[in-house]
Amino acid sequence: PSEGGKLLVVPMVGSHWLSMQEVVVKLSERGHEVVVLMPEVSWQTETTEAYKVLTYPVTQTLEELDGAF
């Protein structure tokens, strides 16, 4: 048993967010307050009520992001 805490998650572009997301949801279920900070332009658009998503502005478009990878 443990007390829930506050967590800030900042996945990088191209990171293993799909794997991380499962962990973040489990931490939320165990009482942690989780905030995920993502750029406005991102492939990671799925949201859930398990965590709060905050976005920050970026200068690139989704097309530019796709072209870079």
JSON list of C-alpha atoms in Angstrom, two decimals:
[
{"chain": "A", "resi": 1, "resn": "PRO", "atom": "CA", "xyz": [0.00, 0.00, 0.00]},
{"chain": "A", "resi": 2, "resn": "SER", "atom": "CA", "xyz": [1.12, 3.54, -0.73]},
{"chain": "A", "resi": 3, "resn": "GLU", "atom": "CA", "xyz": [-0.27, 7.03, -0.84]},
{"chain": "A", "resi": 4, "resn": "GLY", "atom": "CA", "xyz": [-0.97, 8.56, -4.24]},
{"chain": "A", "resi": 5, "resn": "GLY", "atom": "CA", "xyz": [1.24, 11.36, -5.47]},
{"chain": "A", "resi": 6, "resn": "LYS", "atom": "CA", "xyz": [1.37, 13.86, -8.27]},
{"chain": "A", "resi": 7, "resn": "LEU", "atom": "CA", "xyz": [3.15, 12.90, -11.49]},
{"chain": "A", "resi": 8, "resn": "LEU", "atom": "CA", "xyz": [4.07, 14.92, -14.57]},
{"chain": "A", "resi": 9, "resn": "VAL", "atom": "CA", "xyz": [4.65, 12.83, -17.70]},
{"chain": "A", "resi": 10, "resn": "VAL", "atom": "CA", "xyz": [6.35, 14.41, -20.74]},
{"chain": "A", "resi": 11, "resn": "PRO", "atom": "CA", "xyz": [6.57, 11.87, -23.59]},
{"chain": "A", "resi": 12, "resn": "MET", "atom": "CA", "xyz": [8.94, 12.90, -26.36]},
{"chain": "A", "resi": 13, "resn": "VAL", "atom": "CA", "xyz": [8.00, 12.76, -30.04]},
{"chain": "A", "resi": 14, "resn": "GLY", "atom": "CA", "xyz": [8.55, 9.20, -31.25]},
{"chain": "A", "resi": 15, "resn": "SER", "atom": "CA", "xyz": [8.78, 7.87, -27.70]},
{"chain": "A", "resi": 16, "resn": "HIS", "atom": "CA", "xyz": [7.23, 4.66, -26.46]},
{"chain": "A", "resi": 17, "resn": "TRP", "atom": "CA", "xyz": [4.01, 6.40, -25.42]},
{"chain": "A", "resi": 18, "resn": "LEU", "atom": "CA", "xyz": [1.84, 3.37, -26.20]},
{"chain": "A", "resi": 19, "resn": "SER", "atom": "CA", "xyz": [3.74, 1.37, -23.58]},
{"chain": "A", "resi": 20, "resn": "MET", "atom": "CA", "xyz": [3.98, 4.31, -21.19]},
{"chain": "A", "resi": 21, "resn": "GLN", "atom": "CA", "xyz": [0.26, 5.02, -21.43]},
{"chain": "A", "resi": 22, "resn": "GLU", "atom": "CA", "xyz": [-0.62, 1.68, -19.83]},
{"chain": "A", "resi": 23, "resn": "VAL", "atom": "CA", "xyz": [1.67, 2.45, -16.89]},
{"chain": "A", "resi": 24, "resn": "VAL", "atom": "CA", "xyz": [0.24, 5.97, -16.54]},
{"chain": "A", "resi": 25, "resn": "VAL", "atom": "CA", "xyz": [-3.32, 4.62, -16.45]},
{"chain": "A", "resi": 26, "resn": "LYS", "atom": "CA", "xyz": [-2.39, 2.02, -13.80]},
{"chain": "A", "resi": 27, "resn": "LEU", "atom": "CA", "xyz": [-0.72, 4.71, -11.66]},
{"chain": "A", "resi": 28, "resn": "SER", "atom": "CA", "xyz": [-3.88, 6.79, -11.93]},
{"chain": "A", "resi": 29, "resn": "GLU", "atom": "CA", "xyz": [-5.99, 3.80, -10.88]},
{"chain": "A", "resi": 30, "resn": "ARG", "atom": "CA", "xyz": [-3.77, 3.47, -7.79]},
{"chain": "A", "resi": 31, "resn": "GLY", "atom": "CA", "xyz": [-4.51, 7.00, -6.68]},
{"chain": "A", "resi": 32, "resn": "HIS", "atom": "CA", "xyz": [-1.84, 9.10, -8.35]},
{"chain": "A", "resi": 33, "resn": "GLU", "atom": "CA", "xyz": [-2.80, 12.41, -9.94]},
{"chain": "A", "resi": 34, "resn": "VAL", "atom": "CA", "xyz": [-1.22, 12.36, -13.41]},
{"chain": "A", "resi": 35, "resn": "VAL", "atom": "CA", "xyz": [-0.75, 15.22, -15.88]},
{"chain": "A", "resi": 36, "resn": "VAL", "atom": "CA", "xyz": [0.59, 14.44, -19.37]},
{"chain": "A", "resi": 37, "resn": "LEU", "atom": "CA", "xyz": [2.24, 17.36, -21.16]},
{"chain": "A", "resi": 38, "resn": "MET", "atom": "CA", "xyz": [2.15, 17.04, -24.98]},
{"chain": "A", "resi": 39, "resn": "PRO", "atom": "CA", "xyz": [2.77, 19.35, -27.94]},
{"chain": "A", "resi": 40, "resn": "GLU", "atom": "CA", "xyz": [-0.32, 20.59, -29.79]},
{"chain": "A", "resi": 41, "resn": "VAL", "atom": "CA", "xyz": [0.88, 18.77, -32.90]},
{"chain": "A", "resi": 42, "resn": "SER", "atom": "CA", "xyz": [1.35, 15.13, -31.99]},
{"chain": "A", "resi": 43, "resn": "TRP", "atom": "CA", "xyz": [0.54, 11.60, -33.05]},
{"chain": "A", "resi": 44, "resn": "GLN", "atom": "CA", "xyz": [-0.46, 10.91, -29.45]},
{"chain": "A", "resi": 45, "resn": "THR", "atom": "CA", "xyz": [-4.01, 12.20, -29.58]},
{"chain": "A", "resi": 46, "resn": "GLU", "atom": "CA", "xyz": [-5.81, 9.58, -27.51]},
{"chain": "A", "resi": 47, "resn": "THR", "atom": "CA", "xyz": [-7.11, 10.89, -24.22]},
{"chain": "A", "resi": 48, "resn": "THR", "atom": "CA", "xyz": [-8.72, 9.21, -21.26]},
{"chain": "A", "resi": 49, "resn": "GLU", "atom": "CA", "xyz": [-10.25, 10.25, -17.97]},
{"chain": "A", "resi": 50, "resn": "ALA", "atom": "CA", "xyz": [-7.42, 8.49, -16.14]},
{"chain": "A", "resi": 51, "resn": "TYR", "atom": "CA", "xyz": [-5.10, 11.48, -16.59]},
{"chain": "A", "resi": 52, "resn": "LYS", "atom": "CA", "xyz": [-5.21, 15.15, -17.53]},
{"chain": "A", "resi": 53, "resn": "VAL", "atom": "CA", "xyz": [-3.60, 16.28, -20.81]},
{"chain": "A", "resi": 54, "resn": "LEU", "atom": "CA", "xyz": [-2.07, 19.73, -21.16]},
{"chain": "A", "resi": 55, "resn": "THR", "atom": "CA", "xyz": [-0.73, 20.89, -24.53]},
{"chain": "A", "resi": 56, "resn": "TYR", "atom": "CA", "xyz": [1.85, 23.49, -25.47]},
{"chain": "A", "resi": 57, "resn": "PRO", "atom": "CA", "xyz": [2.16, 25.31, -28.81]},
{"chain": "A", "resi": 58, "resn": "VAL", "atom": "CA", "xyz": [4.73, 24.29, -31.42]},
{"chain": "A", "resi": 59, "resn": "THR", "atom": "CA", "xyz": [5.67, 25.80, -34.77]},
{"chain": "A", "resi": 60, "resn": "GLN", "atom": "CA", "xyz": [5.60, 22.63, -36.87]},
{"chain": "A", "resi": 61, "resn": "THR", "atom": "CA", "xyz": [2.59, 21.10, -38.60]},
{"chain": "A", "resi": 62, "resn": "LEU", "atom": "CA", "xyz": [1.56, 17.46, -38.54]},
{"chain": "A", "resi": 63, "resn": "GLU", "atom": "CA", "xyz": [2.73, 17.13, -42.16]},
{"chain": "A", "resi": 64, "resn": "GLU", "atom": "CA", "xyz": [6.20, 18.40, -41.18]},
{"chain": "A", "resi": 65, "resn": "LEU", "atom": "CA", "xyz": [6.30, 15.96, -38.27]},
{"chain": "A", "resi": 66, "resn": "ASP", "atom": "CA", "xyz": [5.35, 13.09, -40.59]},
{"chain": "A", "resi": 67, "resn": "GLY", "atom": "CA", "xyz": [8.02, 14.16, -43.08]},
{"chain": "A", "resi": 68, "resn": "ALA", "atom": "CA", "xyz": [10.70, 14.25, -40.39]},
{"chain": "A", "resi": 69, "resn": "PHE", "atom": "CA", "xyz": [10.07, 10.61, -39.53]}
]
